[in-house]
Tab-separated table of C-alpha atoms in Angstrom:
chain	number	residue	atom	x	y	z
A	29	MET	CA	100.515	122.797	82.395
A	30	PRO	CA	100.077	120.661	79.318
A	31	ASN	CA	98.473	121.754	76.427
A	32	LEU	CA	96.908	119.813	73.248
A	33	ASN	CA	95.269	121.364	70.376
A	34	GLY	CA	94.023	124.101	72.956
A	35	THR	CA	92.748	121.516	75.499
A	36	THR	CA	94.159	121.429	79.103
A	37	VAL	CA	95.373	118.012	80.168
A	38	HIS	CA	96.647	117.175	83.805
A	39	PRO	CA	98.868	113.694	83.105
A	40	ASP	CA	99.985	114.244	86.563
A	41	CYS	CA	96.913	113.902	88.471
A	42	ARG	CA	96.037	110.706	90.302
A	43	HIS	CA	92.419	110.234	88.251
A	44	PHE	CA	93.933	110.901	84.877
A	45	ARG	CA	93.965	107.778	82.746
A	46	GLY	CA	95.429	108.383	79.822
A	47	ASP	CA	93.418	105.773	77.389
A	48	VAL	CA	90.193	106.192	78.655
A	49	PRO	CA	87.974	109.072	80.750
A	50	CYS	CA	88.883	109.333	84.084
A	51	ARG	CA	86.192	108.642	86.991
A	52	PRO	CA	85.468	112.464	87.636
A	53	ASN	CA	84.794	112.882	84.134
A	54	LYS	CA	82.822	110.263	83.601
A	55	GLU	CA	80.667	110.631	86.386
A	56	GLN	CA	80.640	114.556	87.112
A	57	GLY	CA	81.723	115.427	83.440
A	58	TYR	CA	84.472	117.331	84.693
A	59	VAL	CA	87.579	118.805	82.219
A	60	CYS	CA	91.211	119.254	83.470
A	61	ALA	CA	90.962	122.830	83.055
A	62	GLY	CA	89.237	124.204	86.365
A	63	CYS	CA	88.945	120.705	87.762
A	64	PRO	CA	87.874	120.778	91.077
A	65	VAL	CA	89.058	117.692	92.022
A	66	TYR	CA	92.181	118.459	90.379
A	67	ALA	CA	94.789	115.935	92.166
A	68	PRO	CA	98.450	116.140	91.271
A	69	THR	CA	100.690	113.131	91.817
A	70	GLN	CA	103.560	113.944	94.457
A	71	GLN	CA	105.023	110.374	94.784
A	72	ARG	CA	104.480	107.325	93.165
A	73	ILE	CA	104.147	103.943	94.682
A	74	LEU	CA	104.206	100.320	93.375
A	75	ILE	CA	102.771	97.574	95.586
A	76	ILE	CA	103.864	94.059	94.569
A	77	LYS	CA	101.483	91.500	96.491
A	78	LEU	CA	100.437	88.868	94.005
A	79	GLY	CA	98.587	85.776	96.128
A	80	ALA	CA	97.821	84.265	97.957
A	81	ILE	CA	94.070	85.971	97.964
A	82	GLY	CA	94.101	86.040	101.685
A	83	ASP	CA	97.385	87.167	102.130
A	84	VAL	CA	96.565	90.118	99.541
A	85	ILE	CA	93.568	91.015	102.014
A	86	ARG	CA	95.940	91.081	105.191
A	87	THR	CA	98.364	93.381	103.591
A	88	THR	CA	95.388	95.950	102.925
A	89	PRO	CA	96.134	97.861	106.273
A	90	LEU	CA	99.380	99.013	104.689
A	91	LEU	CA	97.050	101.412	102.371
A	92	ARG	CA	95.997	103.144	105.436
A	93	ARG	CA	99.578	103.967	106.397
A	94	LEU	CA	100.483	104.627	103.158
A	95	ARG	CA	97.333	107.142	102.641
A	96	GLN	CA	98.537	108.928	105.860
A	97	GLU	CA	102.314	109.007	105.139
A	98	TYR	CA	102.028	110.240	101.574
A	99	PRO	CA	98.623	111.657	101.243
A	100	ALA	CA	99.127	112.744	97.466
A	101	ALA	CA	100.623	110.059	96.162
A	102	LYS	CA	99.336	107.879	93.212
A	103	ILE	CA	99.355	104.053	94.762
A	104	THR	CA	99.218	101.412	91.804
A	105	TRP	CA	99.056	97.763	93.102
A	106	LEU	CA	99.894	94.383	91.044
A	107	THR	CA	98.126	91.379	91.627
A	108	LEU	CA	96.755	88.110	90.590
A	109	THR	CA	93.496	88.740	91.964
A	110	PRO	CA	92.214	92.350	91.193
A	111	ALA	CA	88.494	91.973	91.988
A	112	ILE	CA	89.437	91.737	95.688
A	113	LEU	CA	90.889	94.797	96.281
A	114	PRO	CA	89.417	97.893	97.573
A	115	GLN	CA	88.889	100.208	94.626
A	116	GLY	CA	88.447	103.527	96.396
A	117	ALA	CA	91.446	102.965	97.835
A	118	ILE	CA	93.928	102.231	95.066
A	119	ASP	CA	94.119	104.685	92.186
A	120	GLU	CA	95.275	101.862	89.795
A	121	ILE	CA	94.905	98.229	89.965
A	122	LEU	CA	96.915	95.914	87.822
A	123	LYS	CA	96.548	92.318	87.199
A	124	LEU	CA	100.257	90.631	86.476
A	125	ASP	CA	100.530	89.688	82.588
A	126	LEU	CA	102.652	91.025	80.040
A	127	SER	CA	100.790	94.525	78.968
A	128	SER	CA	101.341	94.955	82.831
A	129	VAL	CA	104.741	94.157	83.073
A	130	LEU	CA	105.818	96.079	79.914
A	131	HIS	CA	104.607	99.078	80.667
A	132	LEU	CA	105.621	99.139	84.487
A	133	GLN	CA	109.322	98.555	83.491
A	134	ALA	CA	108.772	102.106	81.329
A	135	ARG	CA	107.393	103.811	84.324
A	136	GLU	CA	109.429	105.151	87.603
A	137	PHE	CA	108.443	105.270	91.071
A	138	ASP	CA	109.371	106.656	94.249
A	139	LEU	CA	108.626	103.348	96.173
A	140	LEU	CA	108.563	99.950	95.408
A	141	PHE	CA	107.302	96.979	98.081
A	142	ASN	CA	107.674	93.686	96.702
A	143	LEU	CA	105.925	91.676	99.420
A	144	ASP	CA	106.206	88.260	97.548
A	145	LYS	CA	108.941	85.678	97.152
A	146	ASP	CA	107.361	84.394	93.844
A	147	LYS	CA	110.203	84.538	91.375
A	148	GLU	CA	108.427	86.467	89.012
A	149	ALA	CA	107.835	89.372	91.816
A	150	CYS	CA	111.217	89.158	92.639
A	151	ALA	CA	112.124	89.869	88.905
A	152	LEU	CA	109.955	92.865	88.494
A	153	HIS	CA	111.533	94.170	92.109
A	154	ASP	CA	114.890	94.204	90.354
A	155	THR	CA	113.949	95.457	86.785
A	156	ILE	CA	111.380	98.360	87.890
A	157	ARG	CA	112.982	101.529	88.175
A	158	ALA	CA	112.402	103.133	91.719
A	159	THR	CA	114.281	105.183	94.061
A	160	HIS	CA	113.674	103.254	97.171
A	161	LYS	CA	113.328	99.770	96.824
A	162	PHE	CA	111.719	97.325	99.805
A	163	GLY	CA	110.979	93.792	100.063
A	164	TYR	CA	112.644	90.861	97.945
A	165	THR	CA	114.910	90.590	95.327
A	166	LEU	CA	116.257	87.937	92.730
A	167	HIS	CA	119.458	85.919	94.259
A	168	PRO	CA	121.817	84.962	91.443
A	169	ALA	CA	120.963	81.581	92.129
A	170	GLY	CA	117.151	82.480	90.797
A	171	VAL	CA	115.734	82.327	94.095
A	172	ALA	CA	114.113	85.053	96.629
A	173	TRP	CA	116.577	87.111	98.935
A	174	PRO	CA	115.876	89.699	101.259
A	175	GLY	CA	116.524	93.476	99.742
A	176	ASN	CA	117.700	94.793	102.510
A	177	ASP	CA	117.850	94.108	106.160
A	178	LEU	CA	113.983	95.181	106.961
A	179	ALA	CA	113.260	92.130	104.783
A	180	GLN	CA	115.095	89.185	106.736
A	181	HIS	CA	112.557	88.340	109.475
A	182	LYS	CA	109.825	87.482	107.181
A	183	PHE	CA	112.079	85.986	104.588
A	184	LEU	CA	113.888	83.688	107.324
A	185	THR	CA	109.994	82.804	109.069
A	186	GLY	CA	108.834	81.730	105.554
A	187	VAL	CA	111.776	79.548	104.171
A	188	PHE	CA	112.633	77.351	108.072
A	189	ASP	CA	109.618	75.808	109.554
A	190	GLN	CA	111.386	76.053	113.374
A	191	LEU	CA	111.570	80.047	112.894
A	192	SER	CA	108.072	79.969	111.900
A	193	LEU	CA	106.881	77.538	114.443
A	194	GLY	CA	108.617	80.288	117.094
A	195	ASN	CA	107.868	83.339	115.302
A	196	GLN	CA	105.220	85.484	117.578
A	197	LYS	CA	104.859	88.331	115.283
A	198	PRO	CA	101.386	88.408	113.654
A	199	TYR	CA	101.248	88.446	109.469
A	200	VAL	CA	100.369	92.093	109.036
A	201	GLN	CA	103.039	93.146	111.667
A	202	GLU	CA	105.531	91.743	109.427
A	203	ILE	CA	104.656	93.376	106.682
A	204	PHE	CA	104.798	96.788	107.934
A	205	GLU	CA	108.424	96.245	109.353
A	206	LEU	CA	109.480	94.959	106.115
A	207	CYS	CA	108.044	98.107	104.397
A	208	GLY	CA	109.901	100.119	107.212
A	209	PHE	CA	106.634	101.000	109.533
A	210	GLU	CA	105.286	100.307	112.582
A	211	PHE	CA	102.189	98.507	113.107
A	212	ARG	CA	99.909	100.816	115.027
A	213	GLY	CA	96.719	98.233	114.580
A	214	GLU	CA	95.653	99.326	111.189
A	215	GLU	CA	92.380	97.620	109.914
A	216	TYR	CA	91.931	95.750	106.922
A	217	VAL	CA	90.452	97.569	103.507
A	218	PHE	CA	87.774	95.890	102.268
A	219	ASP	CA	86.084	96.431	99.063
A	220	THR	CA	82.498	97.433	98.950
A	221	HIS	CA	81.529	96.706	95.480
A	222	GLU	CA	79.141	100.119	95.544
A	223	ASP	CA	80.613	100.536	91.753
A	224	LYS	CA	79.223	97.228	90.837
A	225	GLY	CA	75.497	98.313	92.006
A	226	TYR	CA	75.533	96.834	95.041
A	227	ASN	CA	73.769	98.235	98.256
A	228	TRP	CA	74.244	97.021	101.687
A	229	ASN	CA	71.672	99.212	103.155
A	230	ILE	CA	68.889	96.536	101.858
A	231	LEU	CA	70.605	93.625	103.565
A	232	PRO	CA	68.424	92.630	106.700
A	233	GLN	CA	69.146	93.876	110.077
A	234	GLY	CA	69.630	91.693	113.071
A	235	SER	CA	70.467	87.921	113.926
A	236	PRO	CA	69.085	85.497	111.132
A	237	ALA	CA	65.993	83.608	112.157
A	238	LEU	CA	66.592	80.031	113.510
A	239	ALA	CA	64.603	77.015	111.468
């Protein structure tokens, strides 16, 4: 394990930040040496889902399947709206900006899911190193294109109104299939905002009073 000036450091831990103290250090005072919540990363997963806000929320059921399939994975999500994502379910939430792009392009992932047809998302799919990639790539013509056969259905229903009108698959099922999974009714994952001081237990119970 790495040792810096006599101090044990675990850069492979899912909690480790590298630039600021991790949450276990901040909240419980744990240090890497003997840390009871040390969680070595076995897979690195990147989700690119920028917007719109509704579609970002509708994509969160995928987190449940990824946690089931890869319980020791570090999940990174790149988006335009980081505040709406469930903080506790994602290890690293990044907003699309130059600094995020630069450091993602210097990293390597085991799985990359690009779920957006935006040109910048497709370009990132092509320039970020990953062992397995799913979703959309950038065609030489400068437009989005299916990265593999799994992405063809969702791609076509998004570019032809006739196919969209005849499509019987819910959005979340299409997303799961694009990622190589069978949708099993996984539910949305919402941010409770407890880290911001909200206490939902104090809200009134029952039906609202009518004037």
